[in-house]
CSV table of C-alpha atoms and ligand atoms in Angstrom, one decimal:
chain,number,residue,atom,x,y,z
A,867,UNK,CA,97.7,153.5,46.2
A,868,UNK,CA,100.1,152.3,43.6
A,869,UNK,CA,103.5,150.9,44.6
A,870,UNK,CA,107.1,151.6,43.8
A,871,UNK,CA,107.8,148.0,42.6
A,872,UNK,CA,111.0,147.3,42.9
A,873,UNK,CA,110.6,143.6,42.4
A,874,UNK,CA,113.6,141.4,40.7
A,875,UNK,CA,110.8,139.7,38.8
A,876,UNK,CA,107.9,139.0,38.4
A,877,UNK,CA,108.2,142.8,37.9
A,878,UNK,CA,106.9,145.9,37.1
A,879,UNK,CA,105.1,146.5,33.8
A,880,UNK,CA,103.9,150.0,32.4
A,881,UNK,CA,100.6,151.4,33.5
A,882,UNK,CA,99.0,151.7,30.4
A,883,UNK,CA,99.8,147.9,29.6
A,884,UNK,CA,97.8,146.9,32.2
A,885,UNK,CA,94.9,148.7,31.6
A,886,UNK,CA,95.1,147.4,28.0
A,887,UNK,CA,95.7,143.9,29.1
A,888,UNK,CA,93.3,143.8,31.1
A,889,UNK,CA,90.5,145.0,28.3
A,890,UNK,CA,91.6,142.8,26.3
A,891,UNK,CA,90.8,139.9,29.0
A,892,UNK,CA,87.2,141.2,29.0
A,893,UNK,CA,87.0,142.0,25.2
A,894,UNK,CA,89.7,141.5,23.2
A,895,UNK,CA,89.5,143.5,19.6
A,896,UNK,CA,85.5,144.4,20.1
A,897,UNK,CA,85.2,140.7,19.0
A,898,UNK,CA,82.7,140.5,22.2
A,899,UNK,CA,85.3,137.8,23.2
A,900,UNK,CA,88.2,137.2,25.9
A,901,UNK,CA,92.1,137.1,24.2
A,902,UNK,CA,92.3,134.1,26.4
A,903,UNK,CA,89.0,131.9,25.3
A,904,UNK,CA,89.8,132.6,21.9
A,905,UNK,CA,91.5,130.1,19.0
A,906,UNK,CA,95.5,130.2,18.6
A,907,UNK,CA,95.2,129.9,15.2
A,908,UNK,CA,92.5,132.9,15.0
A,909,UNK,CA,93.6,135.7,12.4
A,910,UNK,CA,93.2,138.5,15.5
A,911,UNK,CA,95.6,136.0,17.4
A,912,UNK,CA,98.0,134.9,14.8
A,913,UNK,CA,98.6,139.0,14.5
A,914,UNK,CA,99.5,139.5,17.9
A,915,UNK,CA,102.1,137.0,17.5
A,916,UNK,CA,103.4,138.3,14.4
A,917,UNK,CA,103.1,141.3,15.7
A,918,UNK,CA,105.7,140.6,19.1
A,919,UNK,CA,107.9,139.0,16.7
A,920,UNK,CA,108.4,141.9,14.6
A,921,UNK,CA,108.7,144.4,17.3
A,922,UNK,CA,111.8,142.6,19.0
A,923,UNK,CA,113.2,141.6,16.1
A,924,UNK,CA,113.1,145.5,14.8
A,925,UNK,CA,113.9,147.3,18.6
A,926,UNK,CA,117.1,144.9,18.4
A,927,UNK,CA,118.1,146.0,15.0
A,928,UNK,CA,117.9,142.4,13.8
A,929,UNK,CA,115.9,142.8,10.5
A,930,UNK,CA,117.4,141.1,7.7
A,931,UNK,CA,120.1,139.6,9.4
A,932,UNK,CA,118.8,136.3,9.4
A,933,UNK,CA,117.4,136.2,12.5
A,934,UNK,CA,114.0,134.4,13.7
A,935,UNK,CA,112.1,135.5,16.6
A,936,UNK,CA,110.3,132.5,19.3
A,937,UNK,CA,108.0,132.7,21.7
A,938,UNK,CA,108.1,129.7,23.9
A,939,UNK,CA,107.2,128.4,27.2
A,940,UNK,CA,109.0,127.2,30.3
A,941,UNK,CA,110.9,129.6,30.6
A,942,UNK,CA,114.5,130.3,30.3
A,943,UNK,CA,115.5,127.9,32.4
A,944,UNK,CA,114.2,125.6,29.2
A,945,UNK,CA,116.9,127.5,27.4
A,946,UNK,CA,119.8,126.1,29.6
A,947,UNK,CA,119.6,123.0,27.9
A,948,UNK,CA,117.4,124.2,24.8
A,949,UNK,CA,120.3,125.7,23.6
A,950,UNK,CA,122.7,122.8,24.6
A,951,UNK,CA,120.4,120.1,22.6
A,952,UNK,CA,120.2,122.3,19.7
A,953,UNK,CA,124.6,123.5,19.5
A,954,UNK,CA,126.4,121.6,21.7
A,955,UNK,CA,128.0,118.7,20.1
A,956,UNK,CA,131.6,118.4,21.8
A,957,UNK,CA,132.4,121.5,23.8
A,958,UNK,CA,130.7,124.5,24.7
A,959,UNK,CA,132.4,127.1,26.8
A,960,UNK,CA,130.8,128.9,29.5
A,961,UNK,CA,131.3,131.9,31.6
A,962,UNK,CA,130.2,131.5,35.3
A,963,UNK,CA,129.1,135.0,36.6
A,964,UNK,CA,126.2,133.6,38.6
A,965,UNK,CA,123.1,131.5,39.7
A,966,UNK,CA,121.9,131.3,36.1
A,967,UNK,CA,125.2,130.3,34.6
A,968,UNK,CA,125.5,128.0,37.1
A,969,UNK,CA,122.5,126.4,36.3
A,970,UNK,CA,122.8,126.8,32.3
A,971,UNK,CA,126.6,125.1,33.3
A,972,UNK,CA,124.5,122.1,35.1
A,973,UNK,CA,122.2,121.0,31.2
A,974,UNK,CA,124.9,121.7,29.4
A,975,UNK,CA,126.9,119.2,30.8
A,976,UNK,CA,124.2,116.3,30.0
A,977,UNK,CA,124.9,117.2,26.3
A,978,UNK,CA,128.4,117.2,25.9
A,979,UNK,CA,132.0,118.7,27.5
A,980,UNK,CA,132.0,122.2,29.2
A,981,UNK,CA,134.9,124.6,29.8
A,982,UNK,CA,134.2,127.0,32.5
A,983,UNK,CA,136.7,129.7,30.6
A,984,UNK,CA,135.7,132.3,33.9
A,985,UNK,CA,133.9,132.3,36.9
A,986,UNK,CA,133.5,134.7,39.7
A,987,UNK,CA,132.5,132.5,42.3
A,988,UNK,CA,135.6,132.5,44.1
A,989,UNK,CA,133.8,136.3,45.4
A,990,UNK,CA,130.3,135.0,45.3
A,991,UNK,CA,129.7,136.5,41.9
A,992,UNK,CA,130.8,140.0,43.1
A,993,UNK,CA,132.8,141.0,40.1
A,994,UNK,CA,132.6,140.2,36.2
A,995,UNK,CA,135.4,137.7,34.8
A,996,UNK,CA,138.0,138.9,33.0
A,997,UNK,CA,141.0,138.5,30.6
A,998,UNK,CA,140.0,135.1,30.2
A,999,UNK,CA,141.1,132.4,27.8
A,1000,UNK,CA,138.8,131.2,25.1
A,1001,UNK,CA,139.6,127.9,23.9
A,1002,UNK,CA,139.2,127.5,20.0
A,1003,UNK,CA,137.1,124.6,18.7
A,1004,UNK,CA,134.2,125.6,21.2
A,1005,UNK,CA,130.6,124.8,19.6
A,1006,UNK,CA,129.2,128.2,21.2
A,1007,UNK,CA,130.3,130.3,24.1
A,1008,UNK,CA,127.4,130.9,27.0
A,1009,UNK,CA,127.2,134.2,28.8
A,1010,UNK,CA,124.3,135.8,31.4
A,1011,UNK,CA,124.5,139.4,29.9
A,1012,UNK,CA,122.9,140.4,33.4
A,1013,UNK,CA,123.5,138.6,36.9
A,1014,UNK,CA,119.9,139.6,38.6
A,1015,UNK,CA,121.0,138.2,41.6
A,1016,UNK,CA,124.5,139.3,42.3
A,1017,UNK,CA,123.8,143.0,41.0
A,1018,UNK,CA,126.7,142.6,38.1
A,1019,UNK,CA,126.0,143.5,34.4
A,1020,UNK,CA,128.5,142.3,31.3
A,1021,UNK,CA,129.8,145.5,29.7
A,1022,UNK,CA,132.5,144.8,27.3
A,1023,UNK,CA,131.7,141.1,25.2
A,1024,UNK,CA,134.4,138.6,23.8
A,1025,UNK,CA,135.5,138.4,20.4
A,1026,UNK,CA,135.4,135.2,19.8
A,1027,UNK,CA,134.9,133.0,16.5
A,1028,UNK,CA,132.6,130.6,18.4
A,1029,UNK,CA,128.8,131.4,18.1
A,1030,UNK,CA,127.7,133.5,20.7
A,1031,UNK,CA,124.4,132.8,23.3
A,1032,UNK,CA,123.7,135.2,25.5
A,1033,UNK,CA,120.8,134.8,28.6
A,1034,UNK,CA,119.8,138.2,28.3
A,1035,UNK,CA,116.5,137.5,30.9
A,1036,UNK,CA,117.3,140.6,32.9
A,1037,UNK,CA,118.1,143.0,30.6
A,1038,UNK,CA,117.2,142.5,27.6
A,1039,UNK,CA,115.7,145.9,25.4
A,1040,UNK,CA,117.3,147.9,28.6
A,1041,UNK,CA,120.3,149.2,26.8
A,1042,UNK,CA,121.6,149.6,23.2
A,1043,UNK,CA,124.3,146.7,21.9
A,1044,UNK,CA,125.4,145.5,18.7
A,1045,UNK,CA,122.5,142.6,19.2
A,1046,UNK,CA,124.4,140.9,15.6
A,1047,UNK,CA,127.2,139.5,17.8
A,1048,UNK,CA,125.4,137.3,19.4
A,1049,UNK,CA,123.6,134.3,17.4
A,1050,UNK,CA,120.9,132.9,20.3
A,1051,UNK,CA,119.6,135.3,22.7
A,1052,UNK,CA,117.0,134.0,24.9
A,1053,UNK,CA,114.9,135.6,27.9
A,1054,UNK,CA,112.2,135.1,30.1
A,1055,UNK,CA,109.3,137.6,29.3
A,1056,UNK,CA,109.3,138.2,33.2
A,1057,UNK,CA,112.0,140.5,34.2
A,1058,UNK,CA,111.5,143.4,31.2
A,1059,UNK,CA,109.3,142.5,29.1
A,1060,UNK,CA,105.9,141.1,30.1
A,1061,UNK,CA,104.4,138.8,32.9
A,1062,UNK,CA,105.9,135.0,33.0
A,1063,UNK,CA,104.7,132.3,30.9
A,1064,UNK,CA,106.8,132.9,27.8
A,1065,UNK,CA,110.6,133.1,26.7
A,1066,UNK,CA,111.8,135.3,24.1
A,1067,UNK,CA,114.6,132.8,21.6
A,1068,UNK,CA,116.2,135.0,18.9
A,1069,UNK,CA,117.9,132.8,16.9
A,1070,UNK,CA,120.4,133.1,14.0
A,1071,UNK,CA,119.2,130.3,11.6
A,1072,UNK,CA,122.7,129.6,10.1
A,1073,UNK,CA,124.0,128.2,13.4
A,1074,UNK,CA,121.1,125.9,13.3
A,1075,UNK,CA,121.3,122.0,12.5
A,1076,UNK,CA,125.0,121.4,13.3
A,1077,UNK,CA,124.0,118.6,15.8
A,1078,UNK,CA,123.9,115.0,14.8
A,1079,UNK,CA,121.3,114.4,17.8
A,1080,UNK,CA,117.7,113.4,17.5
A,1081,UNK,CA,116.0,116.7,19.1
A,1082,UNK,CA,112.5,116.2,20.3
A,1083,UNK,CA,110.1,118.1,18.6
A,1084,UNK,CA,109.5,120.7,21.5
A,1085,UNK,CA,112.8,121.2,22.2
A,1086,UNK,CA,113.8,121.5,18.2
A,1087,UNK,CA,114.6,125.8,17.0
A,1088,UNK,CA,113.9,124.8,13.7
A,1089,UNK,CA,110.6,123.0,14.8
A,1090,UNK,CA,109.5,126.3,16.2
A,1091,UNK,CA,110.7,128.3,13.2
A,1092,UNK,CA,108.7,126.4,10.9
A,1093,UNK,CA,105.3,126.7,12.7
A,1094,UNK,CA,106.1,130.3,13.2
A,1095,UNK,CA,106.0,129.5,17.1
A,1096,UNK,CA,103.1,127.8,16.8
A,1097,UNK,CA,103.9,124.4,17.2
A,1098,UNK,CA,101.6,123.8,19.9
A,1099,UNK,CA,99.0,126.8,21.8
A,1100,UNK,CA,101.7,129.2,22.8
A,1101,UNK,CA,101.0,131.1,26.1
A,1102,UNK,CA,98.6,133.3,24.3
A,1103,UNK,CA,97.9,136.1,27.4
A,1104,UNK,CA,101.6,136.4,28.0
A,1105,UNK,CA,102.4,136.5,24.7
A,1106,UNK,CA,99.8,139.2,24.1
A,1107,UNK,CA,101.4,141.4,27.2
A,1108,UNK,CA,105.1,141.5,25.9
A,1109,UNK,CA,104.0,142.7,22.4
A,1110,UNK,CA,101.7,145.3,24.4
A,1111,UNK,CA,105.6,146.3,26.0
A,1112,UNK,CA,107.4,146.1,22.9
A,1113,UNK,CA,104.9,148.5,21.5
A,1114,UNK,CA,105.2,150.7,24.2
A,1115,UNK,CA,109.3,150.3,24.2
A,1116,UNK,CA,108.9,151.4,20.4
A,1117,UNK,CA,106.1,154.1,20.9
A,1118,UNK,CA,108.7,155.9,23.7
A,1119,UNK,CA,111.6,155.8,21.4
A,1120,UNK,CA,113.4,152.1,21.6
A,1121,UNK,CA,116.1,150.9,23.7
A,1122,UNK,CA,118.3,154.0,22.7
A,1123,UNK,CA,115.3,156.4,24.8
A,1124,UNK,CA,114.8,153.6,27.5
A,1125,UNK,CA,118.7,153.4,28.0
A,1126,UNK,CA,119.2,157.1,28.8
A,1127,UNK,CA,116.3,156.9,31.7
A,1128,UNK,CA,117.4,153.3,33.2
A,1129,UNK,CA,121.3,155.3,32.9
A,1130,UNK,CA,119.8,158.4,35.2
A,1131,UNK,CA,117.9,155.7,37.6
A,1132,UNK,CA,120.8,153.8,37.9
A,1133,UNK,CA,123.0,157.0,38.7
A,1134,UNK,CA,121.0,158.2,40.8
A,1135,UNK,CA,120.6,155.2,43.1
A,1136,UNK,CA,124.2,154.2,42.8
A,1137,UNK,CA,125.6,157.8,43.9
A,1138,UNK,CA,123.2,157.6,46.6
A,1139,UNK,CA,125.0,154.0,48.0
A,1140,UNK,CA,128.2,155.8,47.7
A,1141,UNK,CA,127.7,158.5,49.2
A,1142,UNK,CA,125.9,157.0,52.1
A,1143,UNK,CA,127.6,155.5,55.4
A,1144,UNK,CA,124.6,153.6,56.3
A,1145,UNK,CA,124.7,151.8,52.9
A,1146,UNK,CA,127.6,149.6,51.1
A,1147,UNK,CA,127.2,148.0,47.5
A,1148,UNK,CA,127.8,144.4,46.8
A,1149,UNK,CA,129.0,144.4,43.9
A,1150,UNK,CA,132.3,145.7,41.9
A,1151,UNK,CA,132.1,149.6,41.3
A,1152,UNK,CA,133.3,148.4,37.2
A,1153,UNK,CA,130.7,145.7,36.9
A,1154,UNK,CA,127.3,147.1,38.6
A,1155,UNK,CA,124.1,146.6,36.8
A,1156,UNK,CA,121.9,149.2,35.6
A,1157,UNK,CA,118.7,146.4,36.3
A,1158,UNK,CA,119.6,145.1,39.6
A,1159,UNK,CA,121.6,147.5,42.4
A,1160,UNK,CA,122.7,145.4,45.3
A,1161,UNK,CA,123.7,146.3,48.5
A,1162,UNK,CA,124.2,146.4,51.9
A,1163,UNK,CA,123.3,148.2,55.8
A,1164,UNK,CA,126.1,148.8,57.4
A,1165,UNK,CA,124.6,148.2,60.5
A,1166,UNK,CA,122.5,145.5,60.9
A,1167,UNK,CA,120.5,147.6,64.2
A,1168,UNK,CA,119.0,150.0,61.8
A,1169,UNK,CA,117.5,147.6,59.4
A,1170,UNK,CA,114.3,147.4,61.4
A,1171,UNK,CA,114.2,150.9,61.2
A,1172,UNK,CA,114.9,151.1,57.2
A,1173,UNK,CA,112.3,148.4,56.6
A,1174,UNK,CA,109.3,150.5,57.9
A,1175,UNK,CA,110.3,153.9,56.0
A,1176,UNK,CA,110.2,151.7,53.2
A,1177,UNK,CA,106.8,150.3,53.9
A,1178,UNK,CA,105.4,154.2,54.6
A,1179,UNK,CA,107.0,155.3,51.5
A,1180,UNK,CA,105.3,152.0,49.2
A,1181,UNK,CA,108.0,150.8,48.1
A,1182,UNK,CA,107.7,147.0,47.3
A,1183,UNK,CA,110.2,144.2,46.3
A,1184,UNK,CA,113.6,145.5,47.9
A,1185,UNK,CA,114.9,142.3,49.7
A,1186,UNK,CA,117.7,141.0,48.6
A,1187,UNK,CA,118.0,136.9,47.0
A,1188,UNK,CA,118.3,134.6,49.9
A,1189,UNK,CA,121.8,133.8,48.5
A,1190,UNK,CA,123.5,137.3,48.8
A,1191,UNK,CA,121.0,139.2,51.7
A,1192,UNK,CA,120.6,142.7,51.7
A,1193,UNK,CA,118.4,144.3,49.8
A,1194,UNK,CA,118.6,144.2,45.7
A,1195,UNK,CA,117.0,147.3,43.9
A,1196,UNK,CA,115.5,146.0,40.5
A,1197,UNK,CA,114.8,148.9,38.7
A,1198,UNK,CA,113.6,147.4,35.0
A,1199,UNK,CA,112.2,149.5,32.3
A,1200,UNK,CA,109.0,150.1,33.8
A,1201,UNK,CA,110.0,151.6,36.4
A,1202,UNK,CA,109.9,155.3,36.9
A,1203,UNK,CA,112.7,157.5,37.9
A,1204,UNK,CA,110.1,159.4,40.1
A,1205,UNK,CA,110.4,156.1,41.7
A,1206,UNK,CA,113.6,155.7,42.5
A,1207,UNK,CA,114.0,159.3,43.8
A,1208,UNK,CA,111.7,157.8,46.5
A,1209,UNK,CA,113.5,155.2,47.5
A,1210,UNK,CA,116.8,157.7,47.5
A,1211,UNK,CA,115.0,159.9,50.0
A,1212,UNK,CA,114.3,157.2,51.8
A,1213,UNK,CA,118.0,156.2,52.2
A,1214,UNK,CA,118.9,159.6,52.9
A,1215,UNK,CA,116.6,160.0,55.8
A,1216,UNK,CA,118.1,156.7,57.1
A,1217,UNK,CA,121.5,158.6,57.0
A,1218,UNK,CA,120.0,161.4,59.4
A,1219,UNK,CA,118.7,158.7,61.3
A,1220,UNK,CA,121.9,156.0,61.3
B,2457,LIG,C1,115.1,134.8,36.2
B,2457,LIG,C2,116.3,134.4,35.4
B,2457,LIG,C3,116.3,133.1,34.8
B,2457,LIG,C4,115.2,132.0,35.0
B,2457,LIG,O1,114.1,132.3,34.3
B,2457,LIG,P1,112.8,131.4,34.3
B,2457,LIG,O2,112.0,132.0,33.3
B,2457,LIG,O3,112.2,131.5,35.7
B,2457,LIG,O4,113.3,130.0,34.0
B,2457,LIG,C5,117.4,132.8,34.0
B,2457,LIG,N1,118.4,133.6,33.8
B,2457,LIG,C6,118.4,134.9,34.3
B,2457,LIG,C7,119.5,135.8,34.0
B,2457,LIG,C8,117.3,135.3,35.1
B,2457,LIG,O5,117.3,136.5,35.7
């Protein structure tokens, strides 16, 4: 039997990708060969990656805003000082709402100075910063659009003249923005958009080249940019999956149809935490995620009890990160609201029981 996935990530990826995915593995294209024992450079390859690069460029509303689309590897956690050896030359601000801006904080700092202008550590990451200062003369301000640990989610964004980069790993195509204010978006494929192995850089070219660093050649945007992210074999099978997803996004209606389900899942869920006196949320009512619902058992006796009804019921993935506890609900596009009404009945039996 399938499982409700719930998993922070690697997550959950649509049915019919799989299946796909998986022929393609066998036989990609009828070409009597795999997708993954095939050339990069092979016209059949060459338009998948064209292919993914149009697709999130067009489901963010980027096209003809000067904006390139990357696929690269190691992940985003590259991107903490990718984007720091590419823009930082004096100061860089950075908002602290988590692990991963905690981390991005960490490169950043080998490149040049960094203001913290927020952070909500002083709560372990409960609650989104706010009427903070920016400072003017910054190189970029850093954000984490989505805190997939701590359960919080950004929903208003600074104005700011700085250039905007925005870690959008955990939610990115989840919910409609005004993509244009931000000028380097970056995620790994591995929380909403396809299995790990590959980052998704959007990058405004204009903001590019400011630095008076050498930048090695991997680590170089405009490196990338000019071999059409290509520079070296990109991670052809993951890159292949996410433009499977993308396709699928676009086939169901874009982020504007994707938003209204992952709104009703996250509704659903949350009322179900409220109402509940065997459950308490972790974080702030103002600042809760619509990707990642974090919370609490009130009493620690029934947790036993809680953790085989969720077993029966198939539901996989619900512990919370070892730095918060509890259990964390990740509840990415994939993921059906038919499966999240499971876990809420679920919950609600623990209520009879609790
Ligand atoms: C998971 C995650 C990362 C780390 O991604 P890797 O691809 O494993 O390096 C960074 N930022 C956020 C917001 C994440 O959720």
């Amino acid at each position: 039997m399938k499982k409700h996935n719930f998993s922070a990530g690697p997550c959950i990826l649509p049915q019919e990708v799989l299946l796909k995915a998986s022929e393609a593995v066998m036989d990609f294209n009828q070409s009597g060969l795999s997708l993954i024992e095939i050339s990069h450079r092979s016209k059949d390859f060459v338009e998948v990656m064209e292919t993914a690069r149009d697709l999130a460029i067009e489901l963010l509303g980027l096209e003809g805003k000067g904006y390139k689309a990357l696929f690269l590897q190691g992940g985003a956690s590259t991107q903490f000082l990718m984007a720091a050896y590419n823009l930082l030359e004096t100061k860089a601000g950075y908002l602290n709402t988590g692990t991963w801006s905690d981390k991005s904080i960490k490169e950043a700092k080998l490149f040049g100075e960094v203001v913290e202008v927020g952070s909500s550590k002083d709560e372990n990451f409960k609650y989104i910063p706010k009427g903070y200062t920016i400072p003017d003369g910054l190189d970029y301000l850093h954000l984490t659009s989505n805190n997939t640990i701590f359960g919080t989610q950004i929903n208003k964004f600074p104005v700011t003249d700085a250039p905007l980069v925005c870690d959008m790993s955990s939610d990115i195509f989840s919910r409609q923005l005004d993509f244009s204010q931000f000028d380097l978006i970056y995620a790994g494929a591995q929380k909403n958009m396809g299995p790990a192995g590959t980052t998704l850089v959007v990058v405004k070219e204009a903001i590019l080249g400011k630095v008076s660093r050498q930048i090695p050649s991997m680590l170089d945007y405009q490196v990338h940019i000019s071999k059409d992210s290509m520079f070296n074999t990109p991670s052809v099978f993951a890159v292949y999956v996410s433009m499977l997803t993308l396709q699928w996004l676009k086939d169901m209606g874009g982020i504007a149809a994707i938003e209204k389900i992952n709104q009703k899942k996250a509704q659903l869920l949350y009322s179900e935490i409220d109402l509940s006196p065997v459950f308490d949320g972790y974080a702030n009512k103002n600042d809760r995620s619509i990707m990642n619902a974090t919370f609490n058992i009130t009493d620690e006796k029934l947790k036993d009890t809680f953790d085989n009804l969720l077993k029966e019921a198939g539901i996989n993935g619900l512990n919370g990160h070892r730095s918060v506890g509890g259990y964390r609900a990740s509840m990415y596009n994939a993921l059906s609201l038919d499966s999240v009404g499971v876990l809420v009945d679920v919950m609600s039996e623990m209520e009879r029981k609790g």
